[in-house]
């Protein structure tokens, strides 16, 4: 039982034997890793690595998303002792999942950052593991997509967001959290005909051919109809799922760089992510958690739950059988 285990277990992020199983230690103590997974730089035999990208150079208003990975990990301690709800399987039992720690980079050489991040993620993929990234501002998605496209070719993008992030930015060298998906289309990293943006509620004159499902559509038609539309667009091609926490209404995620009212509820987001079970997801991220603007920790809790849902979504189609991990 969890209580009995908590009497003798602590710091399972570094004391765990093997990479599978839940973690029963006091949520308020111990070494923090994502879901108390093993903290390691050894990817031998690893199926999926969670990694933090503490970067927030490119923000419109509120800084602080560089602190997002740390806050998400701390919030995830509340989830470490239970199987994810509503999926019918436990990826922590079915797969070797680790916390790969954070990206190392020189904060004073910003122009070098995209290549450093791309190499970091490429190293994870080359080791045979999938990658879920904890951001960081949304500009991190572009180098990550570059690494994935080398392996998979042009991907479908499933983006949950308040903003489409396909604005023109005036040059290929600019690092901007509102222009990276325009670059991704132009570089052939994503196929706009197979890509969809969900929860959008700001104007953009050029969606670059990506299907937009705005927040009013979700509110008026519900998660099931939204999921059906996403599936229609994406099909079975390899997909990358990017979840900007400002896809949620500020009532559910106040600690983000660019809050916009009228957004998704956490219940809607959970229903849509679970409804996408079977999507051919090859990687993903959750970005824009800015802890300084949410002392309650609500936004970090949401970010931690989204990251778990992404792990489940990735793992659903990779189970050996329908009972894996139960």
mmCIF file of C-alpha atoms in Angstrom:
data_model
loop_
_atom_site.group_PDB
_atom_site.id
_atom_site.type_symbol
_atom_site.label_atom_id
_atom_site.label_comp_id
_atom_site.label_asym_id
_atom_site.label_seq_id
_atom_site.Cartn_x
_atom_site.Cartn_y
_atom_site.Cartn_z
ATOM 1 C CA UNK A 1 0.000 0.000 0.000
ATOM 2 C CA UNK A 2 1.109 3.586 -0.577
ATOM 3 C CA UNK A 3 1.181 4.468 3.123
ATOM 4 C CA UNK A 4 3.399 1.524 3.970
ATOM 5 C CA UNK A 5 5.719 2.319 1.079
ATOM 6 C CA UNK A 6 5.918 5.976 2.093
ATOM 7 C CA UNK A 7 7.253 4.918 5.481
ATOM 8 C CA UNK A 8 10.389 3.537 3.895
ATOM 9 C CA UNK A 9 10.666 5.069 0.418
ATOM 10 C CA UNK A 10 12.043 8.492 -0.448
ATOM 11 C CA UNK A 11 13.980 10.007 -3.338
ATOM 12 C CA UNK A 12 12.738 7.346 -5.753
ATOM 13 C CA UNK A 13 13.821 9.578 -8.624
ATOM 14 C CA UNK A 14 17.346 8.371 -7.828
ATOM 15 C CA UNK A 15 16.773 5.192 -5.771
ATOM 16 C CA UNK A 16 14.215 3.424 -7.987
ATOM 17 C CA UNK A 17 15.222 -0.002 -9.257
ATOM 18 C CA UNK A 18 14.220 -0.122 -12.921
ATOM 19 C CA UNK A 19 12.178 2.341 -14.933
ATOM 20 C CA UNK A 20 8.666 0.976 -14.480
ATOM 21 C CA UNK A 21 6.008 1.192 -11.812
ATOM 22 C CA UNK A 22 4.352 3.895 -9.743
ATOM 23 C CA UNK A 23 6.053 5.774 -6.930
ATOM 24 C CA UNK A 24 4.745 5.742 -3.378
ATOM 25 C CA UNK A 25 6.543 8.399 -1.422
ATOM 26 C CA UNK A 26 5.344 11.501 0.339
ATOM 27 C CA UNK A 27 4.358 14.064 -2.272
ATOM 28 C CA UNK A 28 5.780 16.898 -0.159
ATOM 29 C CA UNK A 29 9.311 15.506 0.109
ATOM 30 C CA UNK A 30 12.072 13.824 -1.818
ATOM 31 C CA UNK A 31 14.030 14.525 -4.976
ATOM 32 C CA UNK A 32 11.700 15.970 -7.591
ATOM 33 C CA UNK A 33 11.480 14.479 -11.049
ATOM 34 C CA UNK A 34 8.526 14.266 -13.401
ATOM 35 C CA UNK A 35 6.142 11.730 -11.809
ATOM 36 C CA UNK A 36 9.090 10.563 -9.699
ATOM 37 C CA UNK A 37 10.475 8.815 -12.766
ATOM 38 C CA UNK A 38 14.133 7.876 -12.649
ATOM 39 C CA UNK A 39 16.383 10.879 -13.278
ATOM 40 C CA UNK A 40 18.981 9.672 -15.740
ATOM 41 C CA UNK A 41 21.062 10.555 -18.779
ATOM 42 C CA UNK A 42 21.291 6.883 -19.737
ATOM 43 C CA UNK A 43 18.682 6.130 -22.395
ATOM 44 C CA UNK A 44 19.560 2.471 -22.947
ATOM 45 C CA UNK A 45 16.297 0.562 -23.166
ATOM 46 C CA UNK A 46 14.197 3.667 -22.557
ATOM 47 C CA UNK A 47 10.898 3.989 -24.441
ATOM 48 C CA UNK A 48 10.104 7.630 -23.623
ATOM 49 C CA UNK A 49 12.090 10.466 -22.080
ATOM 50 C CA UNK A 50 10.564 13.557 -20.497
ATOM 51 C CA UNK A 51 12.888 16.552 -20.710
ATOM 52 C CA UNK A 52 12.685 20.146 -19.535
ATOM 53 C CA UNK A 53 13.439 23.154 -21.752
ATOM 54 C CA UNK A 54 13.809 26.142 -19.375
ATOM 55 C CA UNK A 55 13.805 28.883 -22.023
ATOM 56 C CA UNK A 56 11.707 32.043 -22.271
ATOM 57 C CA UNK A 57 13.550 34.565 -24.390
ATOM 58 C CA UNK A 58 10.671 35.000 -26.808
ATOM 59 C CA UNK A 59 7.642 36.185 -24.855
ATOM 60 C CA UNK A 60 5.039 38.823 -25.695
ATOM 61 C CA UNK A 61 4.237 39.949 -22.182
ATOM 62 C CA UNK A 62 4.884 37.939 -19.029
ATOM 63 C CA UNK A 63 8.294 36.287 -18.645
ATOM 64 C CA UNK A 64 8.902 33.302 -16.391
ATOM 65 C CA UNK A 65 8.245 30.219 -18.501
ATOM 66 C CA UNK A 66 11.871 29.197 -18.003
ATOM 67 C CA UNK A 67 10.629 28.150 -14.556
ATOM 68 C CA UNK A 68 7.845 26.036 -16.055
ATOM 69 C CA UNK A 69 9.649 22.663 -16.144
ATOM 70 C CA UNK A 70 10.556 22.908 -12.457
ATOM 71 C CA UNK A 71 6.988 23.820 -11.451
ATOM 72 C CA UNK A 72 5.456 21.090 -13.625
ATOM 73 C CA UNK A 73 7.714 18.482 -12.066
ATOM 74 C CA UNK A 74 6.795 19.620 -8.571
ATOM 75 C CA UNK A 75 3.081 19.540 -9.381
ATOM 76 C CA UNK A 76 3.408 16.059 -10.883
ATOM 77 C CA UNK A 77 4.352 14.628 -7.486
ATOM 78 C CA UNK A 78 0.628 14.569 -6.707
ATOM 79 C CA UNK A 79 0.049 12.174 -9.622
ATOM 80 C CA UNK A 80 2.977 9.812 -9.140
ATOM 81 C CA UNK A 81 1.214 7.193 -7.028
ATOM 82 C CA UNK A 82 -1.865 6.592 -9.214
ATOM 83 C CA UNK A 83 -2.417 5.289 -12.715
ATOM 84 C CA UNK A 84 -3.694 8.019 -15.058
ATOM 85 C CA UNK A 85 -7.467 8.252 -14.823
ATOM 86 C CA UNK A 86 -9.714 7.404 -17.729
ATOM 87 C CA UNK A 87 -7.286 5.562 -20.001
ATOM 88 C CA UNK A 88 -7.717 1.982 -18.873
ATOM 89 C CA UNK A 89 -3.986 1.313 -18.876
ATOM 90 C CA UNK A 90 -0.950 2.590 -17.015
ATOM 91 C CA UNK A 91 1.951 3.686 -19.236
ATOM 92 C CA UNK A 92 4.241 3.807 -16.190
ATOM 93 C CA UNK A 93 3.857 0.027 -15.951
ATOM 94 C CA UNK A 94 3.755 -0.676 -19.676
ATOM 95 C CA UNK A 95 6.824 1.300 -20.753
ATOM 96 C CA UNK A 96 10.284 2.358 -19.620
ATOM 97 C CA UNK A 97 9.775 6.080 -19.007
ATOM 98 C CA UNK A 98 12.414 8.356 -17.468
ATOM 99 C CA UNK A 99 13.044 11.979 -16.660
ATOM 100 C CA UNK A 100 16.018 12.984 -18.817
ATOM 101 C CA UNK A 101 16.509 16.230 -16.935
ATOM 102 C CA UNK A 102 16.838 19.649 -18.531
ATOM 103 C CA UNK A 103 18.499 20.986 -21.649
ATOM 104 C CA UNK A 104 21.879 22.589 -20.919
ATOM 105 C CA UNK A 105 22.550 25.822 -22.824
ATOM 106 C CA UNK A 106 24.302 29.165 -22.500
ATOM 107 C CA UNK A 107 21.556 31.707 -21.769
ATOM 108 C CA UNK A 108 23.758 34.508 -23.137
ATOM 109 C CA UNK A 109 24.144 33.022 -26.636
ATOM 110 C CA UNK A 110 20.502 33.092 -27.674
ATOM 111 C CA UNK A 111 21.192 32.715 -31.405
ATOM 112 C CA UNK A 112 22.772 29.324 -30.762
ATOM 113 C CA UNK A 113 19.839 28.019 -28.752
ATOM 114 C CA UNK A 114 17.706 26.445 -31.543
ATOM 115 C CA UNK A 115 20.572 24.254 -32.781
ATOM 116 C CA UNK A 116 21.439 23.218 -29.227
ATOM 117 C CA UNK A 117 17.836 22.204 -28.549
ATOM 118 C CA UNK A 118 17.518 20.359 -31.856
ATOM 119 C CA UNK A 119 20.653 18.349 -31.071
ATOM 120 C CA UNK A 120 19.363 17.591 -27.571
ATOM 121 C CA UNK A 121 16.105 16.134 -28.870
ATOM 122 C CA UNK A 122 17.840 14.394 -31.776
ATOM 123 C CA UNK A 123 20.029 12.618 -29.224
ATOM 124 C CA UNK A 124 16.937 11.298 -27.457
ATOM 125 C CA UNK A 125 15.366 10.122 -30.715
ATOM 126 C CA UNK A 126 18.614 8.556 -31.939
ATOM 127 C CA UNK A 127 18.741 6.543 -28.724
ATOM 128 C CA UNK A 128 15.409 4.997 -29.701
ATOM 129 C CA UNK A 129 13.242 6.899 -27.213
ATOM 130 C CA UNK A 130 10.293 9.191 -27.815
ATOM 131 C CA UNK A 131 10.351 12.661 -26.288
ATOM 132 C CA UNK A 132 7.868 14.772 -24.346
ATOM 133 C CA UNK A 133 9.185 18.281 -23.653
ATOM 134 C CA UNK A 134 8.246 20.558 -20.769
ATOM 135 C CA UNK A 135 8.666 24.231 -21.746
ATOM 136 C CA UNK A 136 9.633 26.959 -21.843
ATOM 137 C CA UNK A 137 8.014 29.362 -24.279
ATOM 138 C CA UNK A 138 6.394 28.093 -27.445
ATOM 139 C CA UNK A 139 9.353 28.869 -29.683
ATOM 140 C CA UNK A 140 10.916 25.605 -28.451
ATOM 141 C CA UNK A 141 8.553 23.634 -30.691
ATOM 142 C CA UNK A 142 10.396 24.614 -33.881
ATOM 143 C CA UNK A 143 13.794 23.017 -33.098
ATOM 144 C CA UNK A 144 11.982 19.997 -31.667
ATOM 145 C CA UNK A 145 9.980 19.627 -34.873
ATOM 146 C CA UNK A 146 13.204 19.863 -36.886
ATOM 147 C CA UNK A 147 14.605 16.906 -34.951
ATOM 148 C CA UNK A 148 11.440 14.857 -35.432
ATOM 149 C CA UNK A 149 11.130 15.679 -39.131
ATOM 150 C CA UNK A 150 14.576 14.205 -39.786
ATOM 151 C CA UNK A 151 13.204 10.889 -38.576
ATOM 152 C CA UNK A 152 9.575 11.022 -39.713
ATOM 153 C CA UNK A 153 9.371 13.529 -42.552
ATOM 154 C CA UNK A 154 6.609 16.143 -42.619
ATOM 155 C CA UNK A 155 4.410 15.701 -39.566
ATOM 156 C CA UNK A 156 0.819 16.454 -38.741
ATOM 157 C CA UNK A 157 0.638 19.150 -36.070
ATOM 158 C CA UNK A 158 -2.102 19.029 -33.444
ATOM 159 C CA UNK A 159 -1.817 22.328 -31.593
ATOM 160 C CA UNK A 160 -3.916 23.364 -28.599
ATOM 161 C CA UNK A 161 -3.551 27.119 -28.215
ATOM 162 C CA UNK A 162 -5.176 30.523 -27.944
ATOM 163 C CA UNK A 163 -2.966 31.746 -30.808
ATOM 164 C CA UNK A 164 -2.194 30.214 -34.187
ATOM 165 C CA UNK A 165 1.483 31.274 -34.098
ATOM 166 C CA UNK A 166 1.785 31.617 -37.865
ATOM 167 C CA UNK A 167 2.448 35.354 -37.988
ATOM 168 C CA UNK A 168 5.142 36.753 -40.258
ATOM 169 C CA UNK A 169 8.245 37.606 -38.252
ATOM 170 C CA UNK A 170 10.496 39.373 -40.737
ATOM 171 C CA UNK A 171 13.343 36.914 -41.025
ATOM 172 C CA UNK A 172 14.490 33.320 -40.531
ATOM 173 C CA UNK A 173 16.957 34.195 -37.757
ATOM 174 C CA UNK A 174 14.383 35.622 -35.354
ATOM 175 C CA UNK A 175 13.398 33.458 -32.400
ATOM 176 C CA UNK A 176 9.757 34.204 -31.649
ATOM 177 C CA UNK A 177 7.034 32.247 -29.877
ATOM 178 C CA UNK A 178 4.386 33.532 -32.278
ATOM 179 C CA UNK A 179 5.978 32.669 -35.607
ATOM 180 C CA UNK A 180 7.503 29.207 -35.273
ATOM 181 C CA UNK A 181 4.717 27.318 -37.021
ATOM 182 C CA UNK A 182 4.927 29.624 -40.045
ATOM 183 C CA UNK A 183 8.574 28.630 -40.236
ATOM 184 C CA UNK A 184 7.621 24.967 -39.727
ATOM 185 C CA UNK A 185 5.308 25.063 -42.745
ATOM 186 C CA UNK A 186 7.872 26.867 -44.888
ATOM 187 C CA UNK A 187 10.600 24.397 -43.907
ATOM 188 C CA UNK A 188 8.374 21.423 -44.695
ATOM 189 C CA UNK A 189 8.430 20.174 -41.098
ATOM 190 C CA UNK A 190 4.659 19.955 -40.886
ATOM 191 C CA UNK A 191 2.019 19.272 -43.510
ATOM 192 C CA UNK A 192 -0.587 22.038 -43.183
ATOM 193 C CA UNK A 193 -3.215 19.918 -44.928
ATOM 194 C CA UNK A 194 -2.886 17.397 -42.079
ATOM 195 C CA UNK A 195 -2.517 19.902 -39.261
ATOM 196 C CA UNK A 196 -5.076 21.434 -36.920
ATOM 197 C CA UNK A 197 -5.131 24.155 -34.265
ATOM 198 C CA UNK A 198 -7.672 23.873 -31.444
ATOM 199 C CA UNK A 199 -8.934 26.558 -29.076
ATOM 200 C CA UNK A 200 -7.830 29.547 -31.173
ATOM 201 C CA UNK A 201 -9.386 32.851 -30.129
ATOM 202 C CA UNK A 202 -7.192 35.555 -31.645
ATOM 203 C CA UNK A 203 -7.179 36.862 -35.213
ATOM 204 C CA UNK A 204 -4.502 35.872 -37.689
ATOM 205 C CA UNK A 205 -4.668 36.857 -41.374
ATOM 206 C CA UNK A 206 -2.716 33.819 -42.591
ATOM 207 C CA UNK A 207 -3.182 30.385 -40.971
ATOM 208 C CA UNK A 208 -0.802 28.926 -43.577
ATOM 209 C CA UNK A 209 -3.357 26.326 -44.697
ATOM 210 C CA UNK A 210 -3.715 24.783 -41.230
ATOM 211 C CA UNK A 211 -7.255 23.890 -40.155
ATOM 212 C CA UNK A 212 -8.418 26.140 -37.313
ATOM 213 C CA UNK A 213 -10.969 24.895 -34.773
ATOM 214 C CA UNK A 214 -11.585 27.927 -32.632
ATOM 215 C CA UNK A 215 -12.687 27.995 -29.008
ATOM 216 C CA UNK A 216 -16.314 28.932 -29.814
ATOM 217 C CA UNK A 217 -16.602 25.789 -31.965
ATOM 218 C CA UNK A 218 -15.472 23.665 -29.023
ATOM 219 C CA UNK A 219 -17.887 25.390 -26.661
ATOM 220 C CA UNK A 220 -20.817 25.138 -29.093
ATOM 221 C CA UNK A 221 -20.221 21.593 -30.363
ATOM 222 C CA UNK A 222 -18.347 19.862 -27.558
ATOM 223 C CA UNK A 223 -15.187 17.754 -27.285
ATOM 224 C CA UNK A 224 -16.533 14.744 -29.192
ATOM 225 C CA UNK A 225 -17.324 16.739 -32.332
ATOM 226 C CA UNK A 226 -13.963 18.490 -32.044
ATOM 227 C CA UNK A 227 -12.120 15.171 -31.783
ATOM 228 C CA UNK A 228 -13.976 13.881 -34.840
ATOM 229 C CA UNK A 229 -12.865 16.925 -36.816
ATOM 230 C CA UNK A 230 -9.252 16.544 -35.643
ATOM 231 C CA UNK A 231 -9.227 12.887 -36.685
ATOM 232 C CA UNK A 232 -10.693 13.791 -40.086
ATOM 233 C CA UNK A 233 -7.883 16.255 -40.730
ATOM 234 C CA UNK A 234 -4.934 14.328 -39.280
ATOM 235 C CA UNK A 235 -5.732 10.769 -40.332
ATOM 236 C CA UNK A 236 -3.085 8.201 -39.433
ATOM 237 C CA UNK A 237 0.065 10.139 -40.356
ATOM 238 C CA UNK A 238 2.754 10.689 -37.670
ATOM 239 C CA UNK A 239 1.619 13.558 -35.474
ATOM 240 C CA UNK A 240 3.253 15.986 -33.073
ATOM 241 C CA UNK A 241 1.023 17.347 -30.297
ATOM 242 C CA UNK A 242 1.867 20.777 -28.895
ATOM 243 C CA UNK A 243 -0.173 22.081 -25.956
ATOM 244 C CA UNK A 244 0.243 25.749 -25.094
ATOM 245 C CA UNK A 245 -1.226 26.087 -21.613
ATOM 246 C CA UNK A 246 -2.963 29.305 -22.700
ATOM 247 C CA UNK A 247 -5.298 27.094 -24.701
ATOM 248 C CA UNK A 248 -7.043 26.895 -21.338
ATOM 249 C CA UNK A 249 -9.088 29.833 -20.122
ATOM 250 C CA UNK A 250 -7.234 31.986 -17.554
ATOM 251 C CA UNK A 251 -9.669 30.685 -14.932
ATOM 252 C CA UNK A 252 -7.980 27.290 -15.318
ATOM 253 C CA UNK A 253 -4.436 28.474 -16.113
ATOM 254 C CA UNK A 254 -3.701 32.018 -14.940
ATOM 255 C CA UNK A 255 0.066 31.581 -14.920
ATOM 256 C CA UNK A 256 0.909 31.950 -18.581
ATOM 257 C CA UNK A 257 2.611 34.565 -20.706
ATOM 258 C CA UNK A 258 -0.334 35.474 -22.923
ATOM 259 C CA UNK A 259 -3.693 34.760 -21.230
ATOM 260 C CA UNK A 260 -6.837 35.145 -23.358
ATOM 261 C CA UNK A 261 -10.358 34.789 -22.004
ATOM 262 C CA UNK A 262 -12.996 32.507 -23.517
ATOM 263 C CA UNK A 263 -10.706 29.503 -23.607
ATOM 264 C CA UNK A 264 -11.016 25.789 -23.065
ATOM 265 C CA UNK A 265 -11.870 24.311 -19.714
ATOM 266 C CA UNK A 266 -9.593 21.708 -18.217
ATOM 267 C CA UNK A 267 -12.424 19.188 -18.558
ATOM 268 C CA UNK A 268 -12.735 19.901 -22.289
ATOM 269 C CA UNK A 269 -8.988 19.541 -22.756
ATOM 270 C CA UNK A 270 -8.900 16.234 -20.883
ATOM 271 C CA UNK A 271 -11.815 14.880 -22.898
ATOM 272 C CA UNK A 272 -10.211 15.830 -26.207
ATOM 273 C CA UNK A 273 -6.795 14.403 -25.363
ATOM 274 C CA UNK A 274 -8.359 11.131 -24.229
ATOM 275 C CA UNK A 275 -10.683 11.136 -27.214
ATOM 276 C CA UNK A 276 -7.667 11.175 -29.516
ATOM 277 C CA UNK A 277 -6.534 7.736 -28.298
ATOM 278 C CA UNK A 278 -5.103 5.899 -31.289
ATOM 279 C CA UNK A 279 -3.582 9.011 -32.854
ATOM 280 C CA UNK A 280 -0.186 8.177 -34.355
ATOM 281 C CA UNK A 281 1.588 10.535 -31.981
ATOM 282 C CA UNK A 282 5.391 10.517 -32.178
ATOM 283 C CA UNK A 283 6.202 13.388 -29.811
ATOM 284 C CA UNK A 284 4.829 16.399 -28.019
ATOM 285 C CA UNK A 285 5.273 19.291 -25.641
ATOM 286 C CA UNK A 286 3.463 21.393 -23.054
ATOM 287 C CA UNK A 287 4.618 25.006 -22.970
ATOM 288 C CA UNK A 288 4.110 28.518 -21.567
ATOM 289 C CA UNK A 289 3.606 27.639 -17.882
ATOM 290 C CA UNK A 290 4.793 30.784 -16.072
ATOM 291 C CA UNK A 291 4.805 30.087 -12.314
ATOM 292 C CA UNK A 292 5.538 33.674 -11.145
ATOM 293 C CA UNK A 293 2.053 34.711 -12.293
ATOM 294 C CA UNK A 294 0.247 31.917 -10.464
ATOM 295 C CA UNK A 295 1.219 31.531 -6.800
ATOM 296 C CA UNK A 296 -1.593 29.001 -6.363
ATOM 297 C CA UNK A 297 0.119 26.521 -8.704
ATOM 298 C CA UNK A 298 -3.072 25.878 -10.701
ATOM 299 C CA UNK A 299 -1.288 26.341 -14.022
ATOM 300 C CA UNK A 300 1.548 23.975 -13.127
ATOM 301 C CA UNK A 301 -1.001 21.367 -12.040
ATOM 302 C CA UNK A 302 -2.691 21.734 -15.429
ATOM 303 C CA UNK A 303 0.660 21.454 -17.198
ATOM 304 C CA UNK A 304 1.535 18.288 -15.282
ATOM 305 C CA UNK A 305 -1.789 16.706 -16.172
ATOM 306 C CA UNK A 306 -1.393 17.631 -19.839
ATOM 307 C CA UNK A 307 2.068 16.029 -19.882
ATOM 308 C CA UNK A 308 0.649 12.828 -18.403
ATOM 309 C CA UNK A 309 -2.140 12.815 -20.982
ATOM 310 C CA UNK A 310 0.445 13.222 -23.746
ATOM 311 C CA UNK A 311 2.348 10.221 -22.393
ATOM 312 C CA UNK A 312 -0.859 8.188 -22.399
ATOM 313 C CA UNK A 313 -1.733 9.365 -25.893
ATOM 314 C CA UNK A 314 1.716 8.369 -27.131
ATOM 315 C CA UNK A 315 1.541 5.002 -25.400
ATOM 316 C CA UNK A 316 -2.000 4.000 -26.326
ATOM 317 C CA UNK A 317 -1.205 2.602 -29.767
ATOM 318 C CA UNK A 318 2.102 1.123 -28.631
ATOM 319 C CA UNK A 319 0.764 -1.253 -26.013
ATOM 320 C CA UNK A 320 1.473 -4.906 -26.751
ATOM 321 C CA UNK A 321 -2.142 -5.731 -26.027
ATOM 322 C CA UNK A 322 -5.261 -4.044 -24.742
ATOM 323 C CA UNK A 323 -4.510 -5.142 -21.214
ATOM 324 C CA UNK A 324 -0.954 -3.829 -21.023
ATOM 325 C CA UNK A 325 -0.196 -2.162 -17.750
ATOM 326 C CA UNK A 326 -3.524 -2.923 -16.104
#
